[in-house]
JSON list of C-alpha atoms in Angstrom, two decimals:
[
{"chain": "A", "resi": 176, "resn": "UNK", "atom": "CA", "xyz": [-13.03, 8.32, 2.45]},
{"chain": "A", "resi": 177, "resn": "UNK", "atom": "CA", "xyz": [-12.46, 8.40, -1.18]},
{"chain": "A", "resi": 178, "resn": "UNK", "atom": "CA", "xyz": [-9.30, 7.30, -2.61]},
{"chain": "A", "resi": 179, "resn": "UNK", "atom": "CA", "xyz": [-7.71, 8.80, -5.66]},
{"chain": "A", "resi": 180, "resn": "UNK", "atom": "CA", "xyz": [-4.81, 8.80, -8.09]},
{"chain": "A", "resi": 181, "resn": "UNK", "atom": "CA", "xyz": [-3.18, 11.23, -10.28]},
{"chain": "A", "resi": 182, "resn": "UNK", "atom": "CA", "xyz": [-4.20, 11.50, -14.04]},
{"chain": "A", "resi": 183, "resn": "UNK", "atom": "CA", "xyz": [-2.20, 8.85, -15.96]},
{"chain": "A", "resi": 184, "resn": "UNK", "atom": "CA", "xyz": [0.15, 8.45, -17.66]},
{"chain": "A", "resi": 185, "resn": "UNK", "atom": "CA", "xyz": [2.38, 10.27, -15.35]},
{"chain": "A", "resi": 186, "resn": "UNK", "atom": "CA", "xyz": [5.64, 11.92, -16.62]},
{"chain": "A", "resi": 187, "resn": "UNK", "atom": "CA", "xyz": [8.78, 10.80, -15.24]},
{"chain": "A", "resi": 188, "resn": "UNK", "atom": "CA", "xyz": [9.17, 13.84, -12.97]},
{"chain": "A", "resi": 189, "resn": "UNK", "atom": "CA", "xyz": [5.36, 13.54, -11.91]},
{"chain": "A", "resi": 190, "resn": "UNK", "atom": "CA", "xyz": [6.00, 9.76, -11.03]},
{"chain": "A", "resi": 191, "resn": "UNK", "atom": "CA", "xyz": [9.15, 10.71, -9.01]},
{"chain": "A", "resi": 192, "resn": "UNK", "atom": "CA", "xyz": [7.12, 13.40, -7.05]},
{"chain": "A", "resi": 193, "resn": "UNK", "atom": "CA", "xyz": [4.11, 11.21, -6.38]},
{"chain": "A", "resi": 194, "resn": "UNK", "atom": "CA", "xyz": [6.21, 8.18, -5.47]},
{"chain": "A", "resi": 195, "resn": "UNK", "atom": "CA", "xyz": [8.14, 10.35, -2.94]},
{"chain": "A", "resi": 196, "resn": "UNK", "atom": "CA", "xyz": [4.85, 11.43, -1.38]},
{"chain": "A", "resi": 197, "resn": "UNK", "atom": "CA", "xyz": [3.36, 7.86, -1.42]},
{"chain": "A", "resi": 198, "resn": "UNK", "atom": "CA", "xyz": [6.51, 6.24, -0.08]},
{"chain": "A", "resi": 199, "resn": "UNK", "atom": "CA", "xyz": [6.70, 8.84, 2.92]},
{"chain": "A", "resi": 200, "resn": "UNK", "atom": "CA", "xyz": [3.01, 8.54, 3.67]},
{"chain": "A", "resi": 201, "resn": "UNK", "atom": "CA", "xyz": [3.00, 4.69, 3.57]},
{"chain": "A", "resi": 202, "resn": "UNK", "atom": "CA", "xyz": [6.16, 4.25, 5.53]},
{"chain": "A", "resi": 203, "resn": "UNK", "atom": "CA", "xyz": [4.68, 6.47, 8.26]},
{"chain": "A", "resi": 204, "resn": "UNK", "atom": "CA", "xyz": [1.72, 4.33, 8.57]},
{"chain": "A", "resi": 205, "resn": "UNK", "atom": "CA", "xyz": [3.91, 0.94, 8.66]},
{"chain": "A", "resi": 206, "resn": "UNK", "atom": "CA", "xyz": [6.32, 2.51, 11.18]},
{"chain": "A", "resi": 207, "resn": "UNK", "atom": "CA", "xyz": [3.47, 3.12, 13.48]},
{"chain": "A", "resi": 208, "resn": "UNK", "atom": "CA", "xyz": [2.07, -0.46, 13.53]},
{"chain": "A", "resi": 209, "resn": "UNK", "atom": "CA", "xyz": [2.14, -2.02, 16.87]},
{"chain": "A", "resi": 210, "resn": "UNK", "atom": "CA", "xyz": [2.69, -5.92, 17.07]},
{"chain": "A", "resi": 211, "resn": "UNK", "atom": "CA", "xyz": [0.25, -8.01, 19.05]},
{"chain": "A", "resi": 212, "resn": "UNK", "atom": "CA", "xyz": [1.66, -11.18, 21.05]},
{"chain": "A", "resi": 213, "resn": "UNK", "atom": "CA", "xyz": [5.10, -10.81, 19.69]},
{"chain": "A", "resi": 214, "resn": "UNK", "atom": "CA", "xyz": [4.03, -11.42, 16.11]},
{"chain": "A", "resi": 215, "resn": "UNK", "atom": "CA", "xyz": [4.81, -9.45, 13.23]},
{"chain": "A", "resi": 216, "resn": "UNK", "atom": "CA", "xyz": [2.49, -6.44, 12.74]},
{"chain": "A", "resi": 217, "resn": "UNK", "atom": "CA", "xyz": [0.04, -6.84, 9.84]},
{"chain": "A", "resi": 218, "resn": "UNK", "atom": "CA", "xyz": [-2.05, -4.55, 7.71]},
{"chain": "A", "resi": 219, "resn": "UNK", "atom": "CA", "xyz": [-4.01, -4.95, 4.39]},
{"chain": "A", "resi": 220, "resn": "UNK", "atom": "CA", "xyz": [-3.56, -3.00, 1.28]},
{"chain": "A", "resi": 221, "resn": "UNK", "atom": "CA", "xyz": [-7.17, -1.92, 1.69]},
{"chain": "A", "resi": 222, "resn": "UNK", "atom": "CA", "xyz": [-6.43, -0.65, 5.26]},
{"chain": "A", "resi": 223, "resn": "UNK", "atom": "CA", "xyz": [-3.35, 1.43, 4.02]},
{"chain": "A", "resi": 224, "resn": "UNK", "atom": "CA", "xyz": [-5.50, 2.72, 0.97]},
{"chain": "A", "resi": 225, "resn": "UNK", "atom": "CA", "xyz": [-8.36, 3.81, 3.41]},
{"chain": "A", "resi": 226, "resn": "UNK", "atom": "CA", "xyz": [-6.09, 5.46, 5.96]},
{"chain": "A", "resi": 227, "resn": "UNK", "atom": "CA", "xyz": [-4.00, 7.31, 3.25]},
{"chain": "A", "resi": 228, "resn": "UNK", "atom": "CA", "xyz": [-6.52, 7.84, 0.58]},
{"chain": "A", "resi": 229, "resn": "UNK", "atom": "CA", "xyz": [-4.08, 6.29, -1.95]},
{"chain": "A", "resi": 230, "resn": "UNK", "atom": "CA", "xyz": [-5.63, 4.03, -4.51]},
{"chain": "A", "resi": 231, "resn": "UNK", "atom": "CA", "xyz": [-4.89, 0.33, -3.85]},
{"chain": "A", "resi": 232, "resn": "UNK", "atom": "CA", "xyz": [-2.82, 0.00, -7.12]},
{"chain": "A", "resi": 233, "resn": "UNK", "atom": "CA", "xyz": [-0.64, 3.00, -6.23]},
{"chain": "A", "resi": 234, "resn": "UNK", "atom": "CA", "xyz": [-0.22, 1.50, -2.61]},
{"chain": "A", "resi": 235, "resn": "UNK", "atom": "CA", "xyz": [0.91, -1.95, -4.15]},
{"chain": "A", "resi": 236, "resn": "UNK", "atom": "CA", "xyz": [3.28, -0.42, -6.76]},
{"chain": "A", "resi": 237, "resn": "UNK", "atom": "CA", "xyz": [4.83, 1.80, -4.05]},
{"chain": "A", "resi": 238, "resn": "UNK", "atom": "CA", "xyz": [5.31, -1.22, -1.77]},
{"chain": "A", "resi": 239, "resn": "UNK", "atom": "CA", "xyz": [6.84, -3.09, -4.51]},
{"chain": "A", "resi": 240, "resn": "UNK", "atom": "CA", "xyz": [9.29, -0.19, -5.28]},
{"chain": "A", "resi": 241, "resn": "UNK", "atom": "CA", "xyz": [10.31, -0.02, -1.62]},
{"chain": "A", "resi": 242, "resn": "UNK", "atom": "CA", "xyz": [10.63, -3.83, -1.51]},
{"chain": "A", "resi": 243, "resn": "UNK", "atom": "CA", "xyz": [8.35, -4.07, 1.40]},
{"chain": "A", "resi": 244, "resn": "UNK", "atom": "CA", "xyz": [5.98, -6.63, 0.21]},
{"chain": "A", "resi": 245, "resn": "UNK", "atom": "CA", "xyz": [7.16, -9.65, 2.12]},
{"chain": "A", "resi": 246, "resn": "UNK", "atom": "CA", "xyz": [4.09, -11.83, 1.56]},
{"chain": "A", "resi": 247, "resn": "UNK", "atom": "CA", "xyz": [0.77, -11.33, -0.16]},
{"chain": "A", "resi": 248, "resn": "UNK", "atom": "CA", "xyz": [-1.94, -13.50, -1.37]},
{"chain": "A", "resi": 249, "resn": "UNK", "atom": "CA", "xyz": [-4.97, -12.55, -3.66]},
{"chain": "A", "resi": 250, "resn": "UNK", "atom": "CA", "xyz": [-8.34, -14.31, -3.36]},
{"chain": "A", "resi": 251, "resn": "UNK", "atom": "CA", "xyz": [-10.31, -13.94, -6.57]},
{"chain": "A", "resi": 252, "resn": "UNK", "atom": "CA", "xyz": [-14.13, -13.99, -6.71]},
{"chain": "A", "resi": 253, "resn": "UNK", "atom": "CA", "xyz": [-16.58, -13.11, -9.52]},
{"chain": "A", "resi": 254, "resn": "UNK", "atom": "CA", "xyz": [-16.16, -9.39, -8.65]},
{"chain": "A", "resi": 255, "resn": "UNK", "atom": "CA", "xyz": [-12.39, -9.58, -9.05]},
{"chain": "A", "resi": 256, "resn": "UNK", "atom": "CA", "xyz": [-9.91, -9.05, -6.33]},
{"chain": "A", "resi": 257, "resn": "UNK", "atom": "CA", "xyz": [-11.46, -9.35, -3.02]},
{"chain": "A", "resi": 258, "resn": "UNK", "atom": "CA", "xyz": [-8.62, -8.82, -0.45]},
{"chain": "A", "resi": 259, "resn": "UNK", "atom": "CA", "xyz": [-4.88, -8.26, -0.85]},
{"chain": "A", "resi": 260, "resn": "UNK", "atom": "CA", "xyz": [-3.06, -9.00, 2.35]},
{"chain": "A", "resi": 261, "resn": "UNK", "atom": "CA", "xyz": [0.24, -7.48, 3.08]},
{"chain": "A", "resi": 262, "resn": "UNK", "atom": "CA", "xyz": [2.61, -8.28, 5.81]},
{"chain": "A", "resi": 263, "resn": "UNK", "atom": "CA", "xyz": [4.90, -5.51, 6.75]},
{"chain": "A", "resi": 264, "resn": "UNK", "atom": "CA", "xyz": [8.48, -6.36, 7.36]},
{"chain": "A", "resi": 265, "resn": "UNK", "atom": "CA", "xyz": [9.59, -5.68, 10.81]}
]
């Protein structure tokens, strides 16, 4: 699917509305994660973006706003950001 984002810059009210929607949508995905072999469940920013159709940058900013990014690392290549991994807090 295609991801999208609202036209920027957002007004304060617009940001509040979108952040509320993004937060609810992303939290539903994270709450539905199943752990394997007793480890914390894991999902990538890309996977969240693909499932929700929310642009990666908006996923990251929402997770930061919610204080849910526990650990992430960025691998850089010539094309820029290759993958951003996020480990959801359990």
